[in-house]
mmCIF file with all atom_site columns, C-alpha atoms in Angstrom:
data_model
loop_
_atom_site.group_PDB
_atom_site.id
_atom_site.type_symbol
_atom_site.label_atom_id
_atom_site.label_alt_id
_atom_site.label_comp_id
_atom_site.label_asym_id
_atom_site.label_entity_id
_atom_site.label_seq_id
_atom_site.pdbx_PDB_ins_code
_atom_site.Cartn_x
_atom_site.Cartn_y
_atom_site.Cartn_z
_atom_site.occupancy
_atom_site.B_iso_or_equiv
_atom_site.pdbx_formal_charge
_atom_site.auth_seq_id
_atom_site.auth_comp_id
_atom_site.auth_asym_id
_atom_site.auth_atom_id
_atom_site.pdbx_PDB_model_num
ATOM 1   C CA . UNK K 1 1   ? 67.620 0.378  83.329  1.00 78.00 ? 252 UNK K CA 1
ATOM 2   C CA . UNK K 1 2   ? 70.725 -0.559 81.364  1.00 88.00 ? 253 UNK K CA 1
ATOM 3   C CA . UNK K 1 3   ? 68.740 -0.316 78.136  1.00 88.00 ? 254 UNK K CA 1
ATOM 4   C CA . UNK K 1 4   ? 67.724 3.255  78.914  1.00 91.00 ? 255 UNK K CA 1
ATOM 5   C CA . UNK K 1 5   ? 71.235 4.354  79.907  1.00 93.00 ? 256 UNK K CA 1
ATOM 6   C CA . UNK K 1 6   ? 72.598 2.951  76.646  1.00 94.00 ? 257 UNK K CA 1
ATOM 7   C CA . UNK K 1 7   ? 70.389 5.421  74.739  1.00 95.00 ? 258 UNK K CA 1
ATOM 8   C CA . UNK K 1 8   ? 72.590 8.279  75.908  1.00 96.00 ? 259 UNK K CA 1
ATOM 9   C CA . UNK K 1 9   ? 75.193 9.736  73.587  1.00 96.00 ? 260 UNK K CA 1
ATOM 10  C CA . UNK K 1 10  ? 76.020 12.714 75.786  1.00 97.00 ? 261 UNK K CA 1
ATOM 11  C CA . UNK K 1 11  ? 77.745 13.076 79.169  1.00 98.00 ? 262 UNK K CA 1
ATOM 12  C CA . UNK K 1 12  ? 77.879 16.221 81.273  1.00 98.00 ? 263 UNK K CA 1
ATOM 13  C CA . UNK K 1 13  ? 79.747 17.047 84.456  1.00 98.00 ? 264 UNK K CA 1
ATOM 14  C CA . UNK K 1 14  ? 78.467 19.402 87.135  1.00 98.00 ? 265 UNK K CA 1
ATOM 15  C CA . UNK K 1 15  ? 80.678 20.909 89.803  1.00 98.00 ? 266 UNK K CA 1
ATOM 16  C CA . UNK K 1 16  ? 79.571 21.002 93.438  1.00 97.00 ? 267 UNK K CA 1
ATOM 17  C CA . UNK K 1 17  ? 76.601 23.400 93.880  1.00 97.00 ? 268 UNK K CA 1
ATOM 18  C CA . UNK K 1 18  ? 76.199 23.869 90.109  1.00 98.00 ? 269 UNK K CA 1
ATOM 19  C CA . UNK K 1 19  ? 72.631 23.879 88.819  1.00 98.00 ? 270 UNK K CA 1
ATOM 20  C CA . UNK K 1 20  ? 71.439 21.443 86.192  1.00 98.00 ? 271 UNK K CA 1
ATOM 21  C CA . UNK K 1 21  ? 68.062 23.192 85.991  1.00 96.00 ? 272 UNK K CA 1
ATOM 22  C CA . UNK K 1 22  ? 66.445 26.217 87.585  1.00 95.00 ? 273 UNK K CA 1
ATOM 23  C CA . UNK K 1 23  ? 62.858 27.284 88.236  1.00 94.00 ? 274 UNK K CA 1
ATOM 24  C CA . UNK K 1 24  ? 61.067 28.390 85.097  1.00 95.00 ? 275 UNK K CA 1
ATOM 25  C CA . UNK K 1 25  ? 63.125 26.234 82.767  1.00 95.00 ? 276 UNK K CA 1
ATOM 26  C CA . UNK K 1 26  ? 61.841 23.469 80.534  1.00 96.00 ? 277 UNK K CA 1
ATOM 27  C CA . UNK K 1 27  ? 63.821 20.239 80.754  1.00 97.00 ? 278 UNK K CA 1
ATOM 28  C CA . UNK K 1 28  ? 62.563 17.105 79.034  1.00 96.00 ? 279 UNK K CA 1
ATOM 29  C CA . UNK K 1 29  ? 65.730 15.074 79.521  1.00 97.00 ? 280 UNK K CA 1
ATOM 30  C CA . UNK K 1 30  ? 66.207 12.074 81.766  1.00 95.00 ? 281 UNK K CA 1
ATOM 31  C CA . UNK K 1 31  ? 69.580 11.828 83.506  1.00 97.00 ? 282 UNK K CA 1
ATOM 32  C CA . UNK K 1 32  ? 71.460 8.765  84.655  1.00 97.00 ? 283 UNK K CA 1
ATOM 33  C CA . UNK K 1 33  ? 73.893 9.547  87.461  1.00 97.00 ? 284 UNK K CA 1
ATOM 34  C CA . UNK K 1 34  ? 77.257 7.866  86.851  1.00 97.00 ? 285 UNK K CA 1
ATOM 35  C CA . UNK K 1 35  ? 78.817 9.453  89.929  1.00 96.00 ? 286 UNK K CA 1
ATOM 36  C CA . UNK K 1 36  ? 78.031 12.155 92.446  1.00 96.00 ? 287 UNK K CA 1
ATOM 37  C CA . UNK K 1 37  ? 74.700 13.291 93.864  1.00 96.00 ? 288 UNK K CA 1
ATOM 38  C CA . UNK K 1 38  ? 71.966 15.830 93.173  1.00 97.00 ? 289 UNK K CA 1
ATOM 39  C CA . UNK K 1 39  ? 68.987 17.288 94.951  1.00 96.00 ? 290 UNK K CA 1
ATOM 40  C CA . UNK K 1 40  ? 65.692 18.459 93.523  1.00 96.00 ? 291 UNK K CA 1
ATOM 41  C CA . UNK K 1 41  ? 64.173 21.293 95.504  1.00 96.00 ? 292 UNK K CA 1
ATOM 42  C CA . UNK K 1 42  ? 61.565 24.019 95.398  1.00 95.00 ? 293 UNK K CA 1
ATOM 43  C CA . UNK K 1 43  ? 61.862 27.494 96.895  1.00 91.00 ? 294 UNK K CA 1
ATOM 44  C CA . UNK K 1 44  ? 59.147 28.116 99.469  1.00 83.00 ? 295 UNK K CA 1
ATOM 45  C CA . UNK K 1 45  ? 59.216 31.657 100.896 1.00 83.00 ? 296 UNK K CA 1
ATOM 46  C CA . UNK K 1 46  ? 62.944 31.855 100.078 1.00 83.00 ? 297 UNK K CA 1
ATOM 47  C CA . UNK K 1 47  ? 63.551 28.537 101.874 1.00 90.00 ? 298 UNK K CA 1
ATOM 48  C CA . UNK K 1 48  ? 64.749 25.508 99.956  1.00 92.00 ? 299 UNK K CA 1
ATOM 49  C CA . UNK K 1 49  ? 62.600 22.406 100.422 1.00 94.00 ? 300 UNK K CA 1
ATOM 50  C CA . UNK K 1 50  ? 64.204 19.216 99.114  1.00 94.00 ? 301 UNK K CA 1
ATOM 51  C CA . UNK K 1 51  ? 61.720 16.929 97.375  1.00 93.00 ? 302 UNK K CA 1
ATOM 52  C CA . UNK K 1 52  ? 64.012 14.268 95.907  1.00 92.00 ? 303 UNK K CA 1
ATOM 53  C CA . UNK K 1 53  ? 67.615 13.096 95.642  1.00 94.00 ? 304 UNK K CA 1
ATOM 54  C CA . UNK K 1 54  ? 69.589 11.423 92.923  1.00 93.00 ? 305 UNK K CA 1
ATOM 55  C CA . UNK K 1 55  ? 72.843 9.551  93.366  1.00 91.00 ? 306 UNK K CA 1
ATOM 56  C CA . UNK K 1 56  ? 75.092 7.033  91.653  1.00 93.00 ? 307 UNK K CA 1
ATOM 57  C CA . UNK K 1 57  ? 73.309 4.470  89.460  1.00 92.00 ? 308 UNK K CA 1
ATOM 58  C CA . UNK K 1 58  ? 69.903 6.187  89.609  1.00 92.00 ? 309 UNK K CA 1
ATOM 59  C CA . UNK K 1 59  ? 67.757 8.210  87.220  1.00 93.00 ? 310 UNK K CA 1
ATOM 60  C CA . UNK K 1 60  ? 66.649 11.765 87.856  1.00 94.00 ? 311 UNK K CA 1
ATOM 61  C CA . UNK K 1 61  ? 64.116 13.785 85.897  1.00 94.00 ? 312 UNK K CA 1
ATOM 62  C CA . UNK K 1 62  ? 61.965 16.873 86.295  1.00 94.00 ? 313 UNK K CA 1
ATOM 63  C CA . UNK K 1 63  ? 58.792 14.853 85.954  1.00 91.00 ? 314 UNK K CA 1
ATOM 64  C CA . UNK K 1 64  ? 56.476 17.847 85.546  1.00 92.00 ? 315 UNK K CA 1
ATOM 65  C CA . UNK K 1 65  ? 58.492 19.345 82.702  1.00 95.00 ? 316 UNK K CA 1
ATOM 66  C CA . UNK K 1 66  ? 59.274 15.980 81.098  1.00 94.00 ? 317 UNK K CA 1
ATOM 67  C CA . UNK K 1 67  ? 55.599 15.022 80.884  1.00 93.00 ? 318 UNK K CA 1
ATOM 68  C CA . UNK K 1 68  ? 54.152 18.405 79.886  1.00 95.00 ? 319 UNK K CA 1
ATOM 69  C CA . UNK K 1 69  ? 56.987 20.199 78.077  1.00 95.00 ? 320 UNK K CA 1
ATOM 70  C CA . UNK K 1 70  ? 56.204 23.214 80.261  1.00 96.00 ? 321 UNK K CA 1
ATOM 71  C CA . UNK K 1 71  ? 58.400 25.160 82.703  1.00 97.00 ? 322 UNK K CA 1
ATOM 72  C CA . UNK K 1 72  ? 59.070 23.553 86.070  1.00 96.00 ? 323 UNK K CA 1
ATOM 73  C CA . UNK K 1 73  ? 58.950 25.113 89.525  1.00 94.00 ? 324 UNK K CA 1
ATOM 74  C CA . UNK K 1 74  ? 61.859 22.910 90.616  1.00 96.00 ? 325 UNK K CA 1
ATOM 75  C CA . UNK K 1 75  ? 65.627 23.236 90.731  1.00 97.00 ? 326 UNK K CA 1
ATOM 76  C CA . UNK K 1 76  ? 68.178 20.444 90.302  1.00 97.00 ? 327 UNK K CA 1
ATOM 77  C CA . UNK K 1 77  ? 71.531 21.170 91.937  1.00 98.00 ? 328 UNK K CA 1
ATOM 78  C CA . UNK K 1 78  ? 74.681 19.091 92.322  1.00 98.00 ? 329 UNK K CA 1
ATOM 79  C CA . UNK K 1 79  ? 75.516 18.310 95.947  1.00 97.00 ? 330 UNK K CA 1
ATOM 80  C CA . UNK K 1 80  ? 78.989 17.232 94.907  1.00 96.00 ? 331 UNK K CA 1
ATOM 81  C CA . UNK K 1 81  ? 80.768 16.868 91.580  1.00 97.00 ? 332 UNK K CA 1
ATOM 82  C CA . UNK K 1 82  ? 78.414 14.803 89.442  1.00 98.00 ? 333 UNK K CA 1
ATOM 83  C CA . UNK K 1 83  ? 78.720 13.033 86.090  1.00 98.00 ? 334 UNK K CA 1
ATOM 84  C CA . UNK K 1 84  ? 75.472 12.500 84.193  1.00 98.00 ? 335 UNK K CA 1
ATOM 85  C CA . UNK K 1 85  ? 74.461 10.624 81.066  1.00 98.00 ? 336 UNK K CA 1
ATOM 86  C CA . UNK K 1 86  ? 71.815 12.625 79.196  1.00 98.00 ? 337 UNK K CA 1
ATOM 87  C CA . UNK K 1 87  ? 68.875 10.791 77.625  1.00 97.00 ? 338 UNK K CA 1
ATOM 88  C CA . UNK K 1 88  ? 66.680 13.073 75.548  1.00 97.00 ? 339 UNK K CA 1
ATOM 89  C CA . UNK K 1 89  ? 62.911 12.817 75.190  1.00 96.00 ? 340 UNK K CA 1
ATOM 90  C CA . UNK K 1 90  ? 63.209 11.928 71.468  1.00 96.00 ? 341 UNK K CA 1
ATOM 91  C CA . UNK K 1 91  ? 65.592 9.094  72.428  1.00 97.00 ? 342 UNK K CA 1
ATOM 92  C CA . UNK K 1 92  ? 63.053 7.890  75.001  1.00 95.00 ? 343 UNK K CA 1
ATOM 93  C CA . UNK K 1 93  ? 60.177 8.154  72.512  1.00 95.00 ? 344 UNK K CA 1
ATOM 94  C CA . UNK K 1 94  ? 62.122 6.116  69.959  1.00 95.00 ? 345 UNK K CA 1
ATOM 95  C CA . UNK K 1 95  ? 62.918 3.552  72.674  1.00 95.00 ? 346 UNK K CA 1
ATOM 96  C CA . UNK K 1 96  ? 59.211 3.224  73.477  1.00 95.00 ? 347 UNK K CA 1
ATOM 97  C CA . UNK K 1 97  ? 58.277 1.948  70.014  1.00 95.00 ? 348 UNK K CA 1
ATOM 98  C CA . UNK K 1 98  ? 58.511 -1.676 71.204  1.00 95.00 ? 349 UNK K CA 1
ATOM 99  C CA . UNK K 1 99  ? 56.131 -3.226 73.715  1.00 96.00 ? 350 UNK K CA 1
ATOM 100 C CA . UNK K 1 100 ? 58.882 -4.644 75.967  1.00 94.00 ? 351 UNK K CA 1
ATOM 101 C CA . UNK K 1 101 ? 60.483 -1.225 76.247  1.00 94.00 ? 352 UNK K CA 1
ATOM 102 C CA . UNK K 1 102 ? 57.127 0.444  76.983  1.00 94.00 ? 353 UNK K CA 1
ATOM 103 C CA . UNK K 1 103 ? 56.507 -2.098 79.759  1.00 94.00 ? 354 UNK K CA 1
ATOM 104 C CA . UNK K 1 104 ? 59.951 -1.367 81.258  1.00 91.00 ? 355 UNK K CA 1
ATOM 105 C CA . UNK K 1 105 ? 59.299 2.389  81.106  1.00 91.00 ? 356 UNK K CA 1
ATOM 106 C CA . UNK K 1 106 ? 55.879 1.969  82.746  1.00 93.00 ? 357 UNK K CA 1
ATOM 107 C CA . UNK K 1 107 ? 57.460 -0.029 85.603  1.00 92.00 ? 358 UNK K CA 1
ATOM 108 C CA . UNK K 1 108 ? 60.040 2.738  86.152  1.00 87.00 ? 359 UNK K CA 1
ATOM 109 C CA . UNK K 1 109 ? 57.320 5.408  86.261  1.00 86.00 ? 360 UNK K CA 1
ATOM 110 C CA . UNK K 1 110 ? 55.108 3.308  88.529  1.00 93.00 ? 361 UNK K CA 1
ATOM 111 C CA . UNK K 1 111 ? 58.009 2.916  90.943  1.00 89.00 ? 362 UNK K CA 1
ATOM 112 C CA . UNK K 1 112 ? 58.628 6.686  90.943  1.00 86.00 ? 363 UNK K CA 1
ATOM 113 C CA . UNK K 1 113 ? 54.930 7.369  91.561  1.00 88.00 ? 364 UNK K CA 1
ATOM 114 C CA . UNK K 1 114 ? 54.800 4.892  94.453  1.00 91.00 ? 365 UNK K CA 1
ATOM 115 C CA . UNK K 1 115 ? 57.924 6.399  96.044  1.00 86.00 ? 366 UNK K CA 1
ATOM 116 C CA . UNK K 1 116 ? 56.372 9.863  95.823  1.00 87.00 ? 367 UNK K CA 1
ATOM 117 C CA . UNK K 1 117 ? 53.105 8.678  97.357  1.00 90.00 ? 368 UNK K CA 1
ATOM 118 C CA . UNK K 1 118 ? 54.943 6.979  100.254 1.00 87.00 ? 369 UNK K CA 1
ATOM 119 C CA . UNK K 1 119 ? 56.870 10.178 100.894 1.00 85.00 ? 370 UNK K CA 1
ATOM 120 C CA . UNK K 1 120 ? 53.714 12.303 100.913 1.00 89.00 ? 371 UNK K CA 1
ATOM 121 C CA . UNK K 1 121 ? 52.019 9.937  103.354 1.00 88.00 ? 372 UNK K CA 1
ATOM 122 C CA . UNK K 1 122 ? 55.132 9.970  105.570 1.00 84.00 ? 373 UNK K CA 1
ATOM 123 C CA . UNK K 1 123 ? 55.165 13.761 105.693 1.00 86.00 ? 374 UNK K CA 1
ATOM 124 C CA . UNK K 1 124 ? 51.470 14.013 106.465 1.00 89.00 ? 375 UNK K CA 1
ATOM 125 C CA . UNK K 1 125 ? 51.024 11.244 109.004 1.00 87.00 ? 376 UNK K CA 1
ATOM 126 C CA . UNK K 1 126 ? 54.286 10.180 110.615 1.00 84.00 ? 377 UNK K CA 1
ATOM 127 C CA . UNK K 1 127 ? 56.459 11.603 113.361 1.00 89.00 ? 378 UNK K CA 1
ATOM 128 C CA . UNK K 1 128 ? 60.032 12.685 112.568 1.00 89.00 ? 379 UNK K CA 1
ATOM 129 C CA . UNK K 1 129 ? 61.322 9.431  114.072 1.00 90.00 ? 380 UNK K CA 1
ATOM 130 C CA . UNK K 1 130 ? 58.985 7.338  111.932 1.00 91.00 ? 381 UNK K CA 1
ATOM 131 C CA . UNK K 1 131 ? 59.969 9.298  108.785 1.00 90.00 ? 382 UNK K CA 1
ATOM 132 C CA . UNK K 1 132 ? 63.649 8.768  109.545 1.00 92.00 ? 383 UNK K CA 1
ATOM 133 C CA . UNK K 1 133 ? 63.194 5.036  110.172 1.00 91.00 ? 384 UNK K CA 1
ATOM 134 C CA . UNK K 1 134 ? 61.151 4.502  106.997 1.00 89.00 ? 385 UNK K CA 1
ATOM 135 C CA . UNK K 1 135 ? 63.668 6.315  104.813 1.00 90.00 ? 386 UNK K CA 1
ATOM 136 C CA . UNK K 1 136 ? 66.545 4.443  106.453 1.00 90.00 ? 387 UNK K CA 1
ATOM 137 C CA . UNK K 1 137 ? 64.809 1.115  105.846 1.00 90.00 ? 388 UNK K CA 1
ATOM 138 C CA . UNK K 1 138 ? 63.687 1.982  102.318 1.00 86.00 ? 389 UNK K CA 1
ATOM 139 C CA . UNK K 1 139 ? 66.937 3.555  101.193 1.00 87.00 ? 390 UNK K CA 1
ATOM 140 C CA . UNK K 1 140 ? 70.013 3.145  103.425 1.00 88.00 ? 391 UNK K CA 1
ATOM 141 C CA . UNK K 1 141 ? 72.257 4.257  100.530 1.00 86.00 ? 392 UNK K CA 1
ATOM 142 C CA . UNK K 1 142 ? 70.828 7.756  100.927 1.00 89.00 ? 393 UNK K CA 1
ATOM 143 C CA . UNK K 1 143 ? 72.682 8.139  104.220 1.00 91.00 ? 394 UNK K CA 1
ATOM 144 C CA . UNK K 1 144 ? 75.963 7.150  102.546 1.00 88.00 ? 395 UNK K CA 1
ATOM 145 C CA . UNK K 1 145 ? 75.600 9.545  99.594  1.00 89.00 ? 396 UNK K CA 1
ATOM 146 C CA . UNK K 1 146 ? 73.847 12.656 100.905 1.00 93.00 ? 397 UNK K CA 1
ATOM 147 C CA . UNK K 1 147 ? 74.942 15.081 103.666 1.00 93.00 ? 398 UNK K CA 1
ATOM 148 C CA . UNK K 1 148 ? 72.789 15.072 106.804 1.00 93.00 ? 399 UNK K CA 1
ATOM 149 C CA . UNK K 1 149 ? 71.664 18.689 106.408 1.00 94.00 ? 400 UNK K CA 1
ATOM 150 C CA . UNK K 1 150 ? 70.020 17.848 103.071 1.00 94.00 ? 401 UNK K CA 1
ATOM 151 C CA . UNK K 1 151 ? 68.447 14.661 104.442 1.00 94.00 ? 402 UNK K CA 1
ATOM 152 C CA . UNK K 1 152 ? 67.059 16.624 107.406 1.00 94.00 ? 403 UNK K CA 1
ATOM 153 C CA . UNK K 1 153 ? 65.522 19.149 105.011 1.00 94.00 ? 404 UNK K CA 1
ATOM 154 C CA . UNK K 1 154 ? 64.030 16.314 102.941 1.00 93.00 ? 405 UNK K CA 1
ATOM 155 C CA . UNK K 1 155 ? 62.553 14.767 106.098 1.00 93.00 ? 406 UNK K CA 1
ATOM 156 C CA . UNK K 1 156 ? 61.234 18.178 107.233 1.00 91.00 ? 407 UNK K CA 1
ATOM 157 C CA . UNK K 1 157 ? 63.195 18.285 110.449 1.00 93.00 ? 408 UNK K CA 1
ATOM 158 C CA . UNK K 1 158 ? 66.181 20.158 111.820 1.00 92.00 ? 409 UNK K CA 1
ATOM 159 C CA . UNK K 1 159 ? 69.690 18.784 111.393 1.00 92.00 ? 410 UNK K CA 1
ATOM 160 C CA . UNK K 1 160 ? 69.846 18.525 115.201 1.00 93.00 ? 411 UNK K CA 1
ATOM 161 C CA . UNK K 1 161 ? 66.722 16.352 115.316 1.00 93.00 ? 412 UNK K CA 1
ATOM 162 C CA . UNK K 1 162 ? 68.126 14.069 112.637 1.00 94.00 ? 413 UNK K CA 1
ATOM 163 C CA . UNK K 1 163 ? 71.407 13.812 114.544 1.00 92.00 ? 414 UNK K CA 1
ATOM 164 C CA . UNK K 1 164 ? 69.535 12.812 117.722 1.00 93.00 ? 415 UNK K CA 1
ATOM 165 C CA . UNK K 1 165 ? 67.511 10.206 115.836 1.00 92.00 ? 416 UNK K CA 1
ATOM 166 C CA . UNK K 1 166 ? 70.639 8.656  114.322 1.00 88.00 ? 417 UNK K CA 1
ATOM 167 C CA . UNK K 1 167 ? 72.200 8.041  117.731 1.00 82.00 ? 418 UNK K CA 1
ATOM 168 C CA . UNK K 1 168 ? 71.794 4.432  118.941 1.00 69.00 ? 419 UNK K CA 1
#
């Protein structure tokens, strides 16, 4: 990932609750999170449904907009003050001119696709306890970086249920 981060020649800072993107916008950038945390969510009947998080040393992207160049239905919002390195689509495209770089990029996208598939299966087939345990096992850092209320929303459970599940 270091090679991708080094493509960036721009840094932006978001304050807590500030939006990086909003529904209906086109965003073809990839962001590397130097510090802070973000959530990607969709509005469903005026209720926010978290679909992904980003935190220190990870990439975040509006995949739908990045791939198609069309408006997204998603929002990206800072959970706390966040510093991002911006990598533009032209920078990525230039990076992909070598086979080694294309292979690296494919591995990153495959990993994102697999994570999304695991999440969808979790939501459709597992109990709240099983969802919590899988996320904890898969990504314990999440619980260090993200407030419980956002994690509960992501897991499709109440904050109270998550609190009960976290008790030994």
